Short mmCIF file of C-alpha atoms in Angstrom, two decimals:
data_model
loop_
_atom_site.label_atom_id
_atom_site.label_comp_id
_atom_site.label_asym_id
_atom_site.label_seq_id
_atom_site.Cartn_x
_atom_site.Cartn_y
_atom_site.Cartn_z
CA MET A 38 29.12 -16.82 19.40
CA VAL A 39 29.69 -16.07 23.01
CA THR A 40 28.06 -18.44 25.61
CA GLU A 41 28.79 -20.86 28.34
CA ASP A 42 25.49 -22.77 28.00
CA GLY A 43 26.20 -26.04 26.21
CA ALA A 44 22.59 -26.64 25.19
CA LEU A 45 22.32 -23.11 23.76
CA LEU A 46 25.59 -23.63 21.96
CA ASP A 47 24.19 -26.81 20.30
CA ASP A 48 21.11 -24.96 19.19
CA LEU A 49 23.17 -22.12 17.71
CA LEU A 50 25.58 -24.49 15.87
CA ARG A 51 22.55 -26.22 14.48
CA LEU A 52 21.01 -22.96 13.17
CA CYS A 53 24.40 -21.96 11.73
CA ALA A 54 24.60 -25.22 9.82
CA ALA A 55 21.11 -24.56 8.47
CA ALA A 56 22.21 -21.11 7.29
CA GLY A 57 25.49 -22.45 5.69
CA ALA A 58 27.72 -20.54 8.22
CA GLU A 59 30.78 -21.62 10.17
CA PRO A 60 31.04 -19.54 13.35
CA GLU A 61 33.86 -18.62 15.61
CA VAL A 62 32.89 -19.84 19.11
CA ALA A 63 33.89 -18.29 22.44
CA PHE A 64 32.68 -20.99 24.76
CA GLY A 65 33.11 -19.89 28.41
CA VAL A 66 35.98 -17.55 27.40
CA ARG A 67 36.24 -14.05 26.12
CA PRO A 68 36.23 -13.54 22.33
CA VAL A 69 39.55 -13.61 20.47
CA PRO A 70 40.92 -10.01 20.31
CA GLY A 71 39.59 -8.32 17.15
CA SER A 72 36.86 -10.80 16.48
CA TRP A 73 34.15 -8.80 18.32
CA GLU A 74 34.84 -5.74 16.08
CA CYS A 75 35.32 -7.65 12.73
CA ALA A 76 32.63 -10.39 12.82
CA PRO A 77 29.73 -9.57 10.53
CA LEU A 78 27.33 -10.90 13.22
CA VAL A 79 27.76 -11.56 16.96
CA LEU A 80 25.44 -13.91 18.92
CA VAL A 81 25.65 -13.42 22.71
CA GLY A 82 23.94 -15.92 24.96
CA ALA A 83 21.87 -14.30 27.65
CA ASP A 84 23.78 -16.46 30.10
CA ASP A 85 27.22 -14.94 29.32
CA THR A 86 26.96 -11.30 28.81
CA ARG A 87 29.47 -10.47 31.36
CA ARG A 88 32.32 -11.70 29.20
CA VAL A 89 31.63 -8.93 26.60
CA SER A 90 30.44 -6.29 29.05
CA GLY A 91 32.43 -3.11 28.24
CA SER A 92 33.19 -4.12 24.69
CA ALA A 93 32.93 -1.40 22.00
CA ARG A 94 29.46 -0.71 20.76
CA ARG A 95 28.84 -2.02 17.26
CA ARG A 96 26.02 -3.04 14.95
CA GLY A 97 24.99 -6.61 14.43
CA VAL A 98 24.91 -7.83 18.00
CA LEU A 99 22.02 -10.21 18.93
CA LEU A 100 21.24 -11.44 22.37
CA VAL A 101 19.88 -15.01 22.32
CA GLY A 102 17.94 -16.39 25.23
CA ARG A 103 15.09 -18.80 26.00
CA ASP A 104 12.85 -17.11 28.59
CA PRO A 105 10.89 -14.12 27.20
CA ASP A 106 9.59 -13.37 30.68
CA ASP A 107 12.99 -12.95 32.26
CA PRO A 108 13.35 -9.19 32.93
CA GLU A 109 17.16 -9.62 33.12
CA VAL A 110 17.34 -10.53 29.40
CA TRP A 111 16.34 -7.02 28.38
CA ARG A 112 18.78 -5.44 30.79
CA HIS A 113 21.50 -7.61 29.52
CA ALA A 114 20.61 -6.57 25.99
CA VAL A 115 21.06 -2.96 26.80
CA ASP A 116 24.37 -3.69 28.54
CA VAL A 117 25.90 -5.22 25.38
CA GLY A 118 24.23 -2.92 22.93
CA ALA A 119 22.30 -5.61 21.28
CA GLU A 120 20.10 -4.66 18.23
CA HIS A 121 17.64 -7.52 18.94
CA VAL A 122 16.72 -10.15 21.42
CA ALA A 123 16.13 -13.57 19.87
CA VAL A 124 14.07 -15.91 22.08
CA LEU A 125 14.38 -19.59 21.04
CA PRO A 126 12.70 -21.61 19.80
CA ASP A 127 10.24 -19.10 18.41
CA ALA A 128 12.87 -16.99 16.73
CA GLU A 129 14.78 -19.85 15.02
CA THR A 130 13.68 -19.13 11.54
CA TRP A 131 14.28 -15.42 11.80
CA LEU A 132 17.76 -16.14 13.35
CA VAL A 133 18.68 -18.53 10.54
CA ASP A 134 17.83 -15.77 8.01
CA ARG A 135 20.05 -13.24 9.88
CA ILE A 136 23.00 -15.66 10.07
CA ALA A 137 22.58 -16.54 6.39
CA ASP A 138 22.50 -12.83 5.46
CA ALA A 139 25.73 -12.30 7.36
CA ALA A 140 27.37 -15.40 5.79
CA GLU A 141 26.31 -14.22 2.23
CA GLY A 142 27.28 -10.64 2.85
CA ALA A 143 23.78 -9.45 2.00
CA GLY A 144 23.51 -5.72 1.48
CA GLU A 145 20.83 -3.60 -0.15
CA PRO A 146 18.31 -5.69 -2.06
CA ALA A 147 18.17 -5.55 -5.87
CA LEU A 148 16.05 -3.00 -7.64
CA THR A 149 13.33 -5.42 -8.83
CA ILE A 150 11.34 -4.49 -11.93
CA GLY A 151 8.32 -6.42 -13.15
CA VAL A 152 7.15 -6.31 -16.73
CA ALA A 153 3.80 -7.57 -18.03
CA GLY A 154 1.79 -7.19 -21.22
CA GLY A 155 -1.56 -5.43 -21.33
CA ARG A 156 -2.59 -8.05 -23.94
CA GLY A 157 -0.94 -11.04 -25.56
CA GLY A 158 1.89 -10.05 -27.95
CA ALA A 159 2.31 -6.62 -26.39
CA GLY A 160 6.10 -6.99 -26.33
CA ALA A 161 6.54 -7.37 -22.49
CA SER A 162 9.22 -10.15 -22.79
CA THR A 163 11.16 -8.08 -25.24
CA LEU A 164 11.15 -5.15 -22.82
CA ALA A 165 12.04 -7.35 -19.92
CA CYS A 166 15.12 -8.70 -21.79
CA ALA A 167 16.18 -5.23 -22.90
CA LEU A 168 16.00 -3.85 -19.36
CA ALA A 169 18.13 -6.73 -18.12
CA VAL A 170 20.62 -6.45 -21.00
CA THR A 171 20.91 -2.72 -20.38
CA ALA A 172 21.46 -3.11 -16.72
CA ALA A 173 24.17 -5.70 -17.32
CA ARG A 174 25.89 -3.60 -19.88
CA SER A 175 26.29 -0.87 -17.30
CA GLY A 176 28.31 -3.34 -15.10
CA ARG A 177 25.52 -4.05 -12.54
CA ARG A 178 24.91 -7.54 -11.25
CA THR A 179 21.69 -8.48 -13.15
CA MET A 180 19.28 -11.48 -13.01
CA LEU A 181 16.33 -11.98 -15.43
CA VAL A 182 13.56 -14.13 -14.15
CA ASP A 183 10.93 -15.65 -16.51
CA ALA A 184 7.79 -16.06 -14.41
CA ASP A 185 5.56 -16.85 -17.28
CA PRO A 186 5.47 -20.66 -18.02
CA LEU A 187 3.37 -20.17 -21.06
CA GLY A 188 5.68 -17.72 -22.72
CA GLY A 189 8.28 -18.70 -25.33
CA GLY A 190 11.10 -18.76 -22.91
CA LEU A 191 13.48 -15.75 -22.18
CA ASP A 192 16.48 -17.91 -22.70
CA VAL A 193 15.30 -18.42 -26.26
CA LEU A 194 14.98 -14.73 -26.77
CA LEU A 195 18.50 -14.20 -25.57
CA GLY A 196 19.85 -17.10 -27.61
CA ALA A 197 20.79 -19.07 -24.42
CA GLU A 198 18.41 -22.05 -24.69
CA ARG A 199 21.45 -24.40 -25.14
CA VAL A 200 23.52 -22.92 -22.23
CA GLY A 201 23.79 -25.29 -19.32
CA GLY A 202 22.32 -24.39 -15.93
CA LEU A 203 19.27 -24.84 -13.74
CA ARG A 204 15.69 -23.94 -15.01
CA TRP A 205 12.52 -23.50 -13.10
CA PRO A 206 11.65 -27.23 -13.07
CA ASP A 207 14.92 -27.82 -11.11
CA LEU A 208 13.71 -25.24 -8.45
CA ALA A 209 10.09 -26.14 -8.10
CA GLU A 210 10.67 -28.00 -4.78
CA SER A 211 12.53 -25.10 -3.18
CA ARG A 212 11.49 -24.40 0.37
CA GLY A 213 12.69 -22.01 3.01
CA ARG A 214 15.82 -20.00 2.23
CA VAL A 215 17.71 -20.49 -0.98
CA ASN A 216 21.34 -19.46 -0.98
CA SER A 217 21.64 -16.51 -3.26
CA GLY A 218 25.21 -17.18 -4.38
CA ALA A 219 24.52 -20.75 -5.22
CA LEU A 220 21.39 -19.77 -7.08
CA GLU A 221 23.28 -17.23 -9.28
CA GLU A 222 26.14 -19.61 -9.95
CA SER A 223 23.84 -22.40 -11.03
CA LEU A 224 21.88 -20.37 -13.72
CA PRO A 225 22.65 -20.01 -17.43
CA ARG A 226 24.73 -16.95 -18.25
CA SER A 227 24.08 -14.84 -21.34
CA HIS A 228 24.99 -11.21 -22.15
CA ALA A 229 26.69 -10.76 -18.76
CA LEU A 230 23.48 -11.64 -16.79
CA SER A 231 21.95 -14.68 -15.14
CA VAL A 232 18.76 -16.02 -16.64
CA LEU A 233 16.17 -18.14 -14.86
CA SER A 234 13.78 -19.56 -17.46
CA TRP A 235 11.97 -22.70 -18.39
CA ASP A 236 13.12 -25.84 -20.12
CA ARG A 237 11.46 -27.30 -23.22
CA GLY A 238 9.53 -30.01 -21.37
CA ASP A 239 6.04 -30.11 -20.01
CA THR A 240 4.88 -27.13 -18.01
CA VAL A 241 5.72 -27.36 -14.27
CA VAL A 242 3.58 -25.71 -11.60
CA ILE A 243 5.71 -23.51 -9.42
CA PRO A 244 4.38 -23.52 -5.80
CA PRO A 245 4.11 -20.09 -4.13
CA GLN A 246 6.70 -21.19 -1.45
CA ALA A 247 9.23 -21.88 -4.31
CA MET A 248 8.58 -18.55 -5.95
CA ARG A 249 8.96 -16.71 -2.60
CA SER A 250 12.28 -18.52 -1.87
CA VAL A 251 13.77 -18.05 -5.31
CA MET A 252 12.77 -14.44 -5.60
CA GLY A 253 14.20 -13.69 -2.16
CA ALA A 254 17.48 -15.28 -3.11
CA ALA A 255 17.55 -13.39 -6.42
CA ARG A 256 17.11 -10.01 -4.64
CA ARG A 257 19.49 -10.46 -1.77
CA ARG A 258 22.62 -9.96 -3.81
CA GLY A 259 21.76 -6.50 -4.93
CA GLY A 260 21.93 -5.05 -8.42
CA VAL A 261 18.93 -5.33 -10.73
CA VAL A 262 16.43 -8.17 -11.10
CA VAL A 263 13.87 -8.03 -13.96
CA VAL A 264 10.84 -10.30 -13.86
CA ASP A 265 8.80 -11.16 -16.99
CA LEU A 266 5.24 -11.54 -15.56
CA PRO A 267 2.21 -13.41 -17.03
CA ARG A 268 -1.04 -11.64 -17.38
CA ARG A 269 -2.93 -14.19 -15.28
CA MET A 270 -2.87 -14.13 -11.44
CA ASP A 271 -2.25 -17.09 -9.15
CA GLU A 272 -0.54 -17.50 -5.80
CA ALA A 273 2.96 -17.84 -7.28
CA VAL A 274 2.53 -14.75 -9.37
CA ALA A 275 1.23 -12.86 -6.24
CA GLU A 276 4.44 -13.93 -4.44
CA ALA A 277 6.52 -12.52 -7.26
CA LEU A 278 4.55 -9.29 -7.35
CA ALA A 279 5.00 -8.80 -3.55
CA GLN A 280 8.74 -8.62 -4.10
CA ILE A 281 8.65 -6.12 -6.97
CA ASP A 282 9.62 -2.50 -6.49
CA VAL A 283 8.04 -1.10 -9.77
CA GLY A 284 6.00 -2.76 -12.41
CA LEU A 285 5.71 -1.86 -16.12
CA LEU A 286 2.58 -2.72 -18.12
CA VAL A 287 3.24 -2.63 -21.83
CA VAL A 288 0.07 -1.43 -23.64
CA PRO A 289 -0.17 -1.09 -27.41
CA ALA A 290 -2.01 2.07 -28.47
CA GLU A 291 -5.19 0.15 -29.51
CA LEU A 292 -8.61 0.43 -27.87
CA ARG A 293 -8.95 -3.35 -27.40
CA ALA A 294 -5.50 -3.50 -25.85
CA VAL A 295 -6.35 -0.64 -23.58
CA ALA A 296 -9.53 -2.44 -22.43
CA ALA A 297 -7.54 -5.76 -21.76
CA ALA A 298 -4.80 -3.81 -19.97
CA GLY A 299 -7.35 -2.31 -17.62
CA ARG A 300 -8.35 -5.75 -16.44
CA VAL A 301 -4.73 -6.82 -15.96
CA ALA A 302 -3.96 -3.62 -14.10
CA SER A 303 -6.94 -4.15 -11.65
CA ARG A 304 -5.72 -7.64 -10.79
CA MET A 305 -1.97 -6.82 -10.40
CA GLY A 306 -2.77 -3.62 -8.59
CA MET A 307 -4.15 -5.58 -5.63
CA VAL A 308 -0.69 -6.68 -4.82
CA LEU A 309 1.76 -4.38 -6.70
CA ARG A 310 1.56 -0.81 -5.32
CA ASP A 311 3.64 0.87 -8.08
CA LEU A 312 2.47 -0.08 -11.49
CA ARG A 313 3.06 2.03 -14.58
CA VAL A 314 2.10 2.09 -18.23
CA VAL A 315 4.63 1.84 -21.09
CA ALA A 316 2.58 2.94 -24.19
CA ARG A 317 3.73 1.26 -27.37
CA GLY A 318 3.27 2.81 -30.74
CA PRO A 319 2.35 3.36 -33.42
CA PHE A 320 -0.05 5.96 -32.05
CA GLY A 321 -3.20 6.73 -34.08
CA SER A 322 -7.01 7.06 -33.74
CA GLY A 323 -6.55 9.90 -31.34
CA LEU A 324 -4.57 7.80 -28.80
CA THR A 325 -1.43 9.28 -27.36
CA ASP A 326 0.84 7.85 -24.76
CA GLU A 327 -0.83 10.00 -22.00
CA THR A 328 -4.26 8.99 -23.26
CA VAL A 329 -3.38 5.24 -23.09
CA ALA A 330 -2.18 5.67 -19.47
CA GLU A 331 -5.20 7.72 -18.52
CA LEU A 332 -7.64 5.11 -19.92
CA VAL A 333 -5.84 2.32 -18.20
CA GLY A 334 -5.89 4.31 -14.98
CA LEU A 335 -2.15 4.19 -14.16
CA PRO A 336 0.80 6.59 -14.32
CA LEU A 337 2.78 6.84 -17.48
CA ALA A 338 6.40 5.47 -17.40
CA GLY A 339 7.09 6.34 -21.03
CA GLU A 340 6.50 5.43 -24.56
CA LEU A 341 8.04 2.97 -27.09
CA PRO A 342 7.82 4.38 -30.64
CA PRO A 343 7.78 1.98 -33.49
CA GLU A 344 11.33 0.48 -34.23
CA PRO A 345 11.16 -0.83 -37.83
CA GLY A 346 14.56 -2.64 -37.64
CA LEU A 347 13.86 -4.40 -34.25
CA PRO A 348 12.09 -7.63 -35.52
CA ALA A 349 14.88 -8.29 -38.13
CA ALA A 350 17.52 -7.66 -35.50
CA LEU A 351 15.96 -10.09 -33.03
CA GLU A 352 15.46 -12.68 -35.83
CA GLY A 353 19.18 -12.32 -36.62
CA GLY A 354 20.10 -13.24 -33.08
CA GLU A 355 20.66 -9.79 -31.57
CA ALA A 356 19.47 -9.56 -27.98
CA PRO A 357 16.76 -6.90 -27.21
CA GLY A 358 18.55 -3.66 -26.41
CA GLY A 359 21.81 -5.35 -27.14
CA SER A 360 22.95 -2.58 -29.57
CA GLY A 361 22.36 0.20 -27.03
CA ARG A 362 20.67 2.22 -29.83
CA GLY A 363 17.07 2.90 -30.85
CA PRO A 364 13.91 3.71 -28.87
CA LEU A 365 13.84 0.43 -26.90
CA ALA A 366 17.39 0.80 -25.63
CA GLY A 367 16.81 4.44 -24.99
CA PHE A 368 13.75 3.88 -22.92
CA CYS A 369 15.59 1.20 -20.89
CA SER A 370 18.62 3.39 -20.25
CA ALA A 371 16.50 6.38 -19.11
CA PHE A 372 14.20 4.32 -16.90
CA LEU A 373 17.04 2.45 -15.13
CA THR A 374 18.93 5.65 -14.61
CA ALA A 375 15.90 7.32 -12.90
CA ALA A 376 15.02 4.13 -10.92
CA LEU A 377 18.53 3.46 -9.60
CA ALA A 378 19.02 7.06 -8.71
CA GLY A 379 15.78 6.83 -6.61
CA GLY A 380 16.58 3.64 -4.91
CA GLY A 381 13.75 1.85 -6.63
CA SER A 382 11.26 4.85 -6.38
CA VAL A 383 10.76 6.41 -9.77
CA ALA A 384 9.03 9.81 -9.86
CA ALA A 385 5.76 9.55 -11.67
#
């Protein structure tokens, strides 16, 4: 921080505290040599731009002022090479987020994949777990989020129901920005990934603000985030869908499942722009994977042929996709390779 305005300094220190950051302050003096170049973020008060005039141009410089109608503010911003002008108090929330991003070292957001079933029992939770296990096995930072309170619990599917850590009921009151590092460290770990699931108590309603805050924190640390979605829609589910890059709708090759999936797709499609069908075999009665996708009205992401040994493997405690073999693991590996190569944009 570079300023000689005591009141502005107090405000900026308050915002840093809210963001969990400890700043280096140059109050009425030039910054310590090297700090201008090395700091992840520089806040320059509109009152004190002369002290950094002539400094090397760099990214991450913000000019902070109070008067949006002062024409000098914008000239000062050009002089110091500022990326943005933050006018307080209106920009406080935005500025806290920028400071927190710098403190957390936030980079590219995670590739975020949503998985839902076209009907009950379609195998969406199994696919969600398999995608997360496959991503973690490749060495990527991975988080699995269970957004379906009426499901069986993804921690159970991974054999992590007794592993200590926070569950959704502990996070239901979350508001504003959640520290991404603290979130990840507080969650149960299983199969080299973090799992946010439900406890075995009564169902807790997750407010949309909490879903927005937690999903934002999950994505900020990069890697891969997989979200197991319910088929119903409410405000919290809409918040989750808004942060998903690509959605997969698992549809068994049955006419009733196709009809049900069409209704799910129409609701999710209002929020999620990229939704694909994963057609699950066995295929019969003239239904192919392409036909299933066409009838649902969505692009085809791929097919999951029958895997006779899968139920017994899951019953025996093996995680979905844990062996790295079979149609399920093969689909997950191929899909993740294409999605990660495309930066979250998978060619249809």
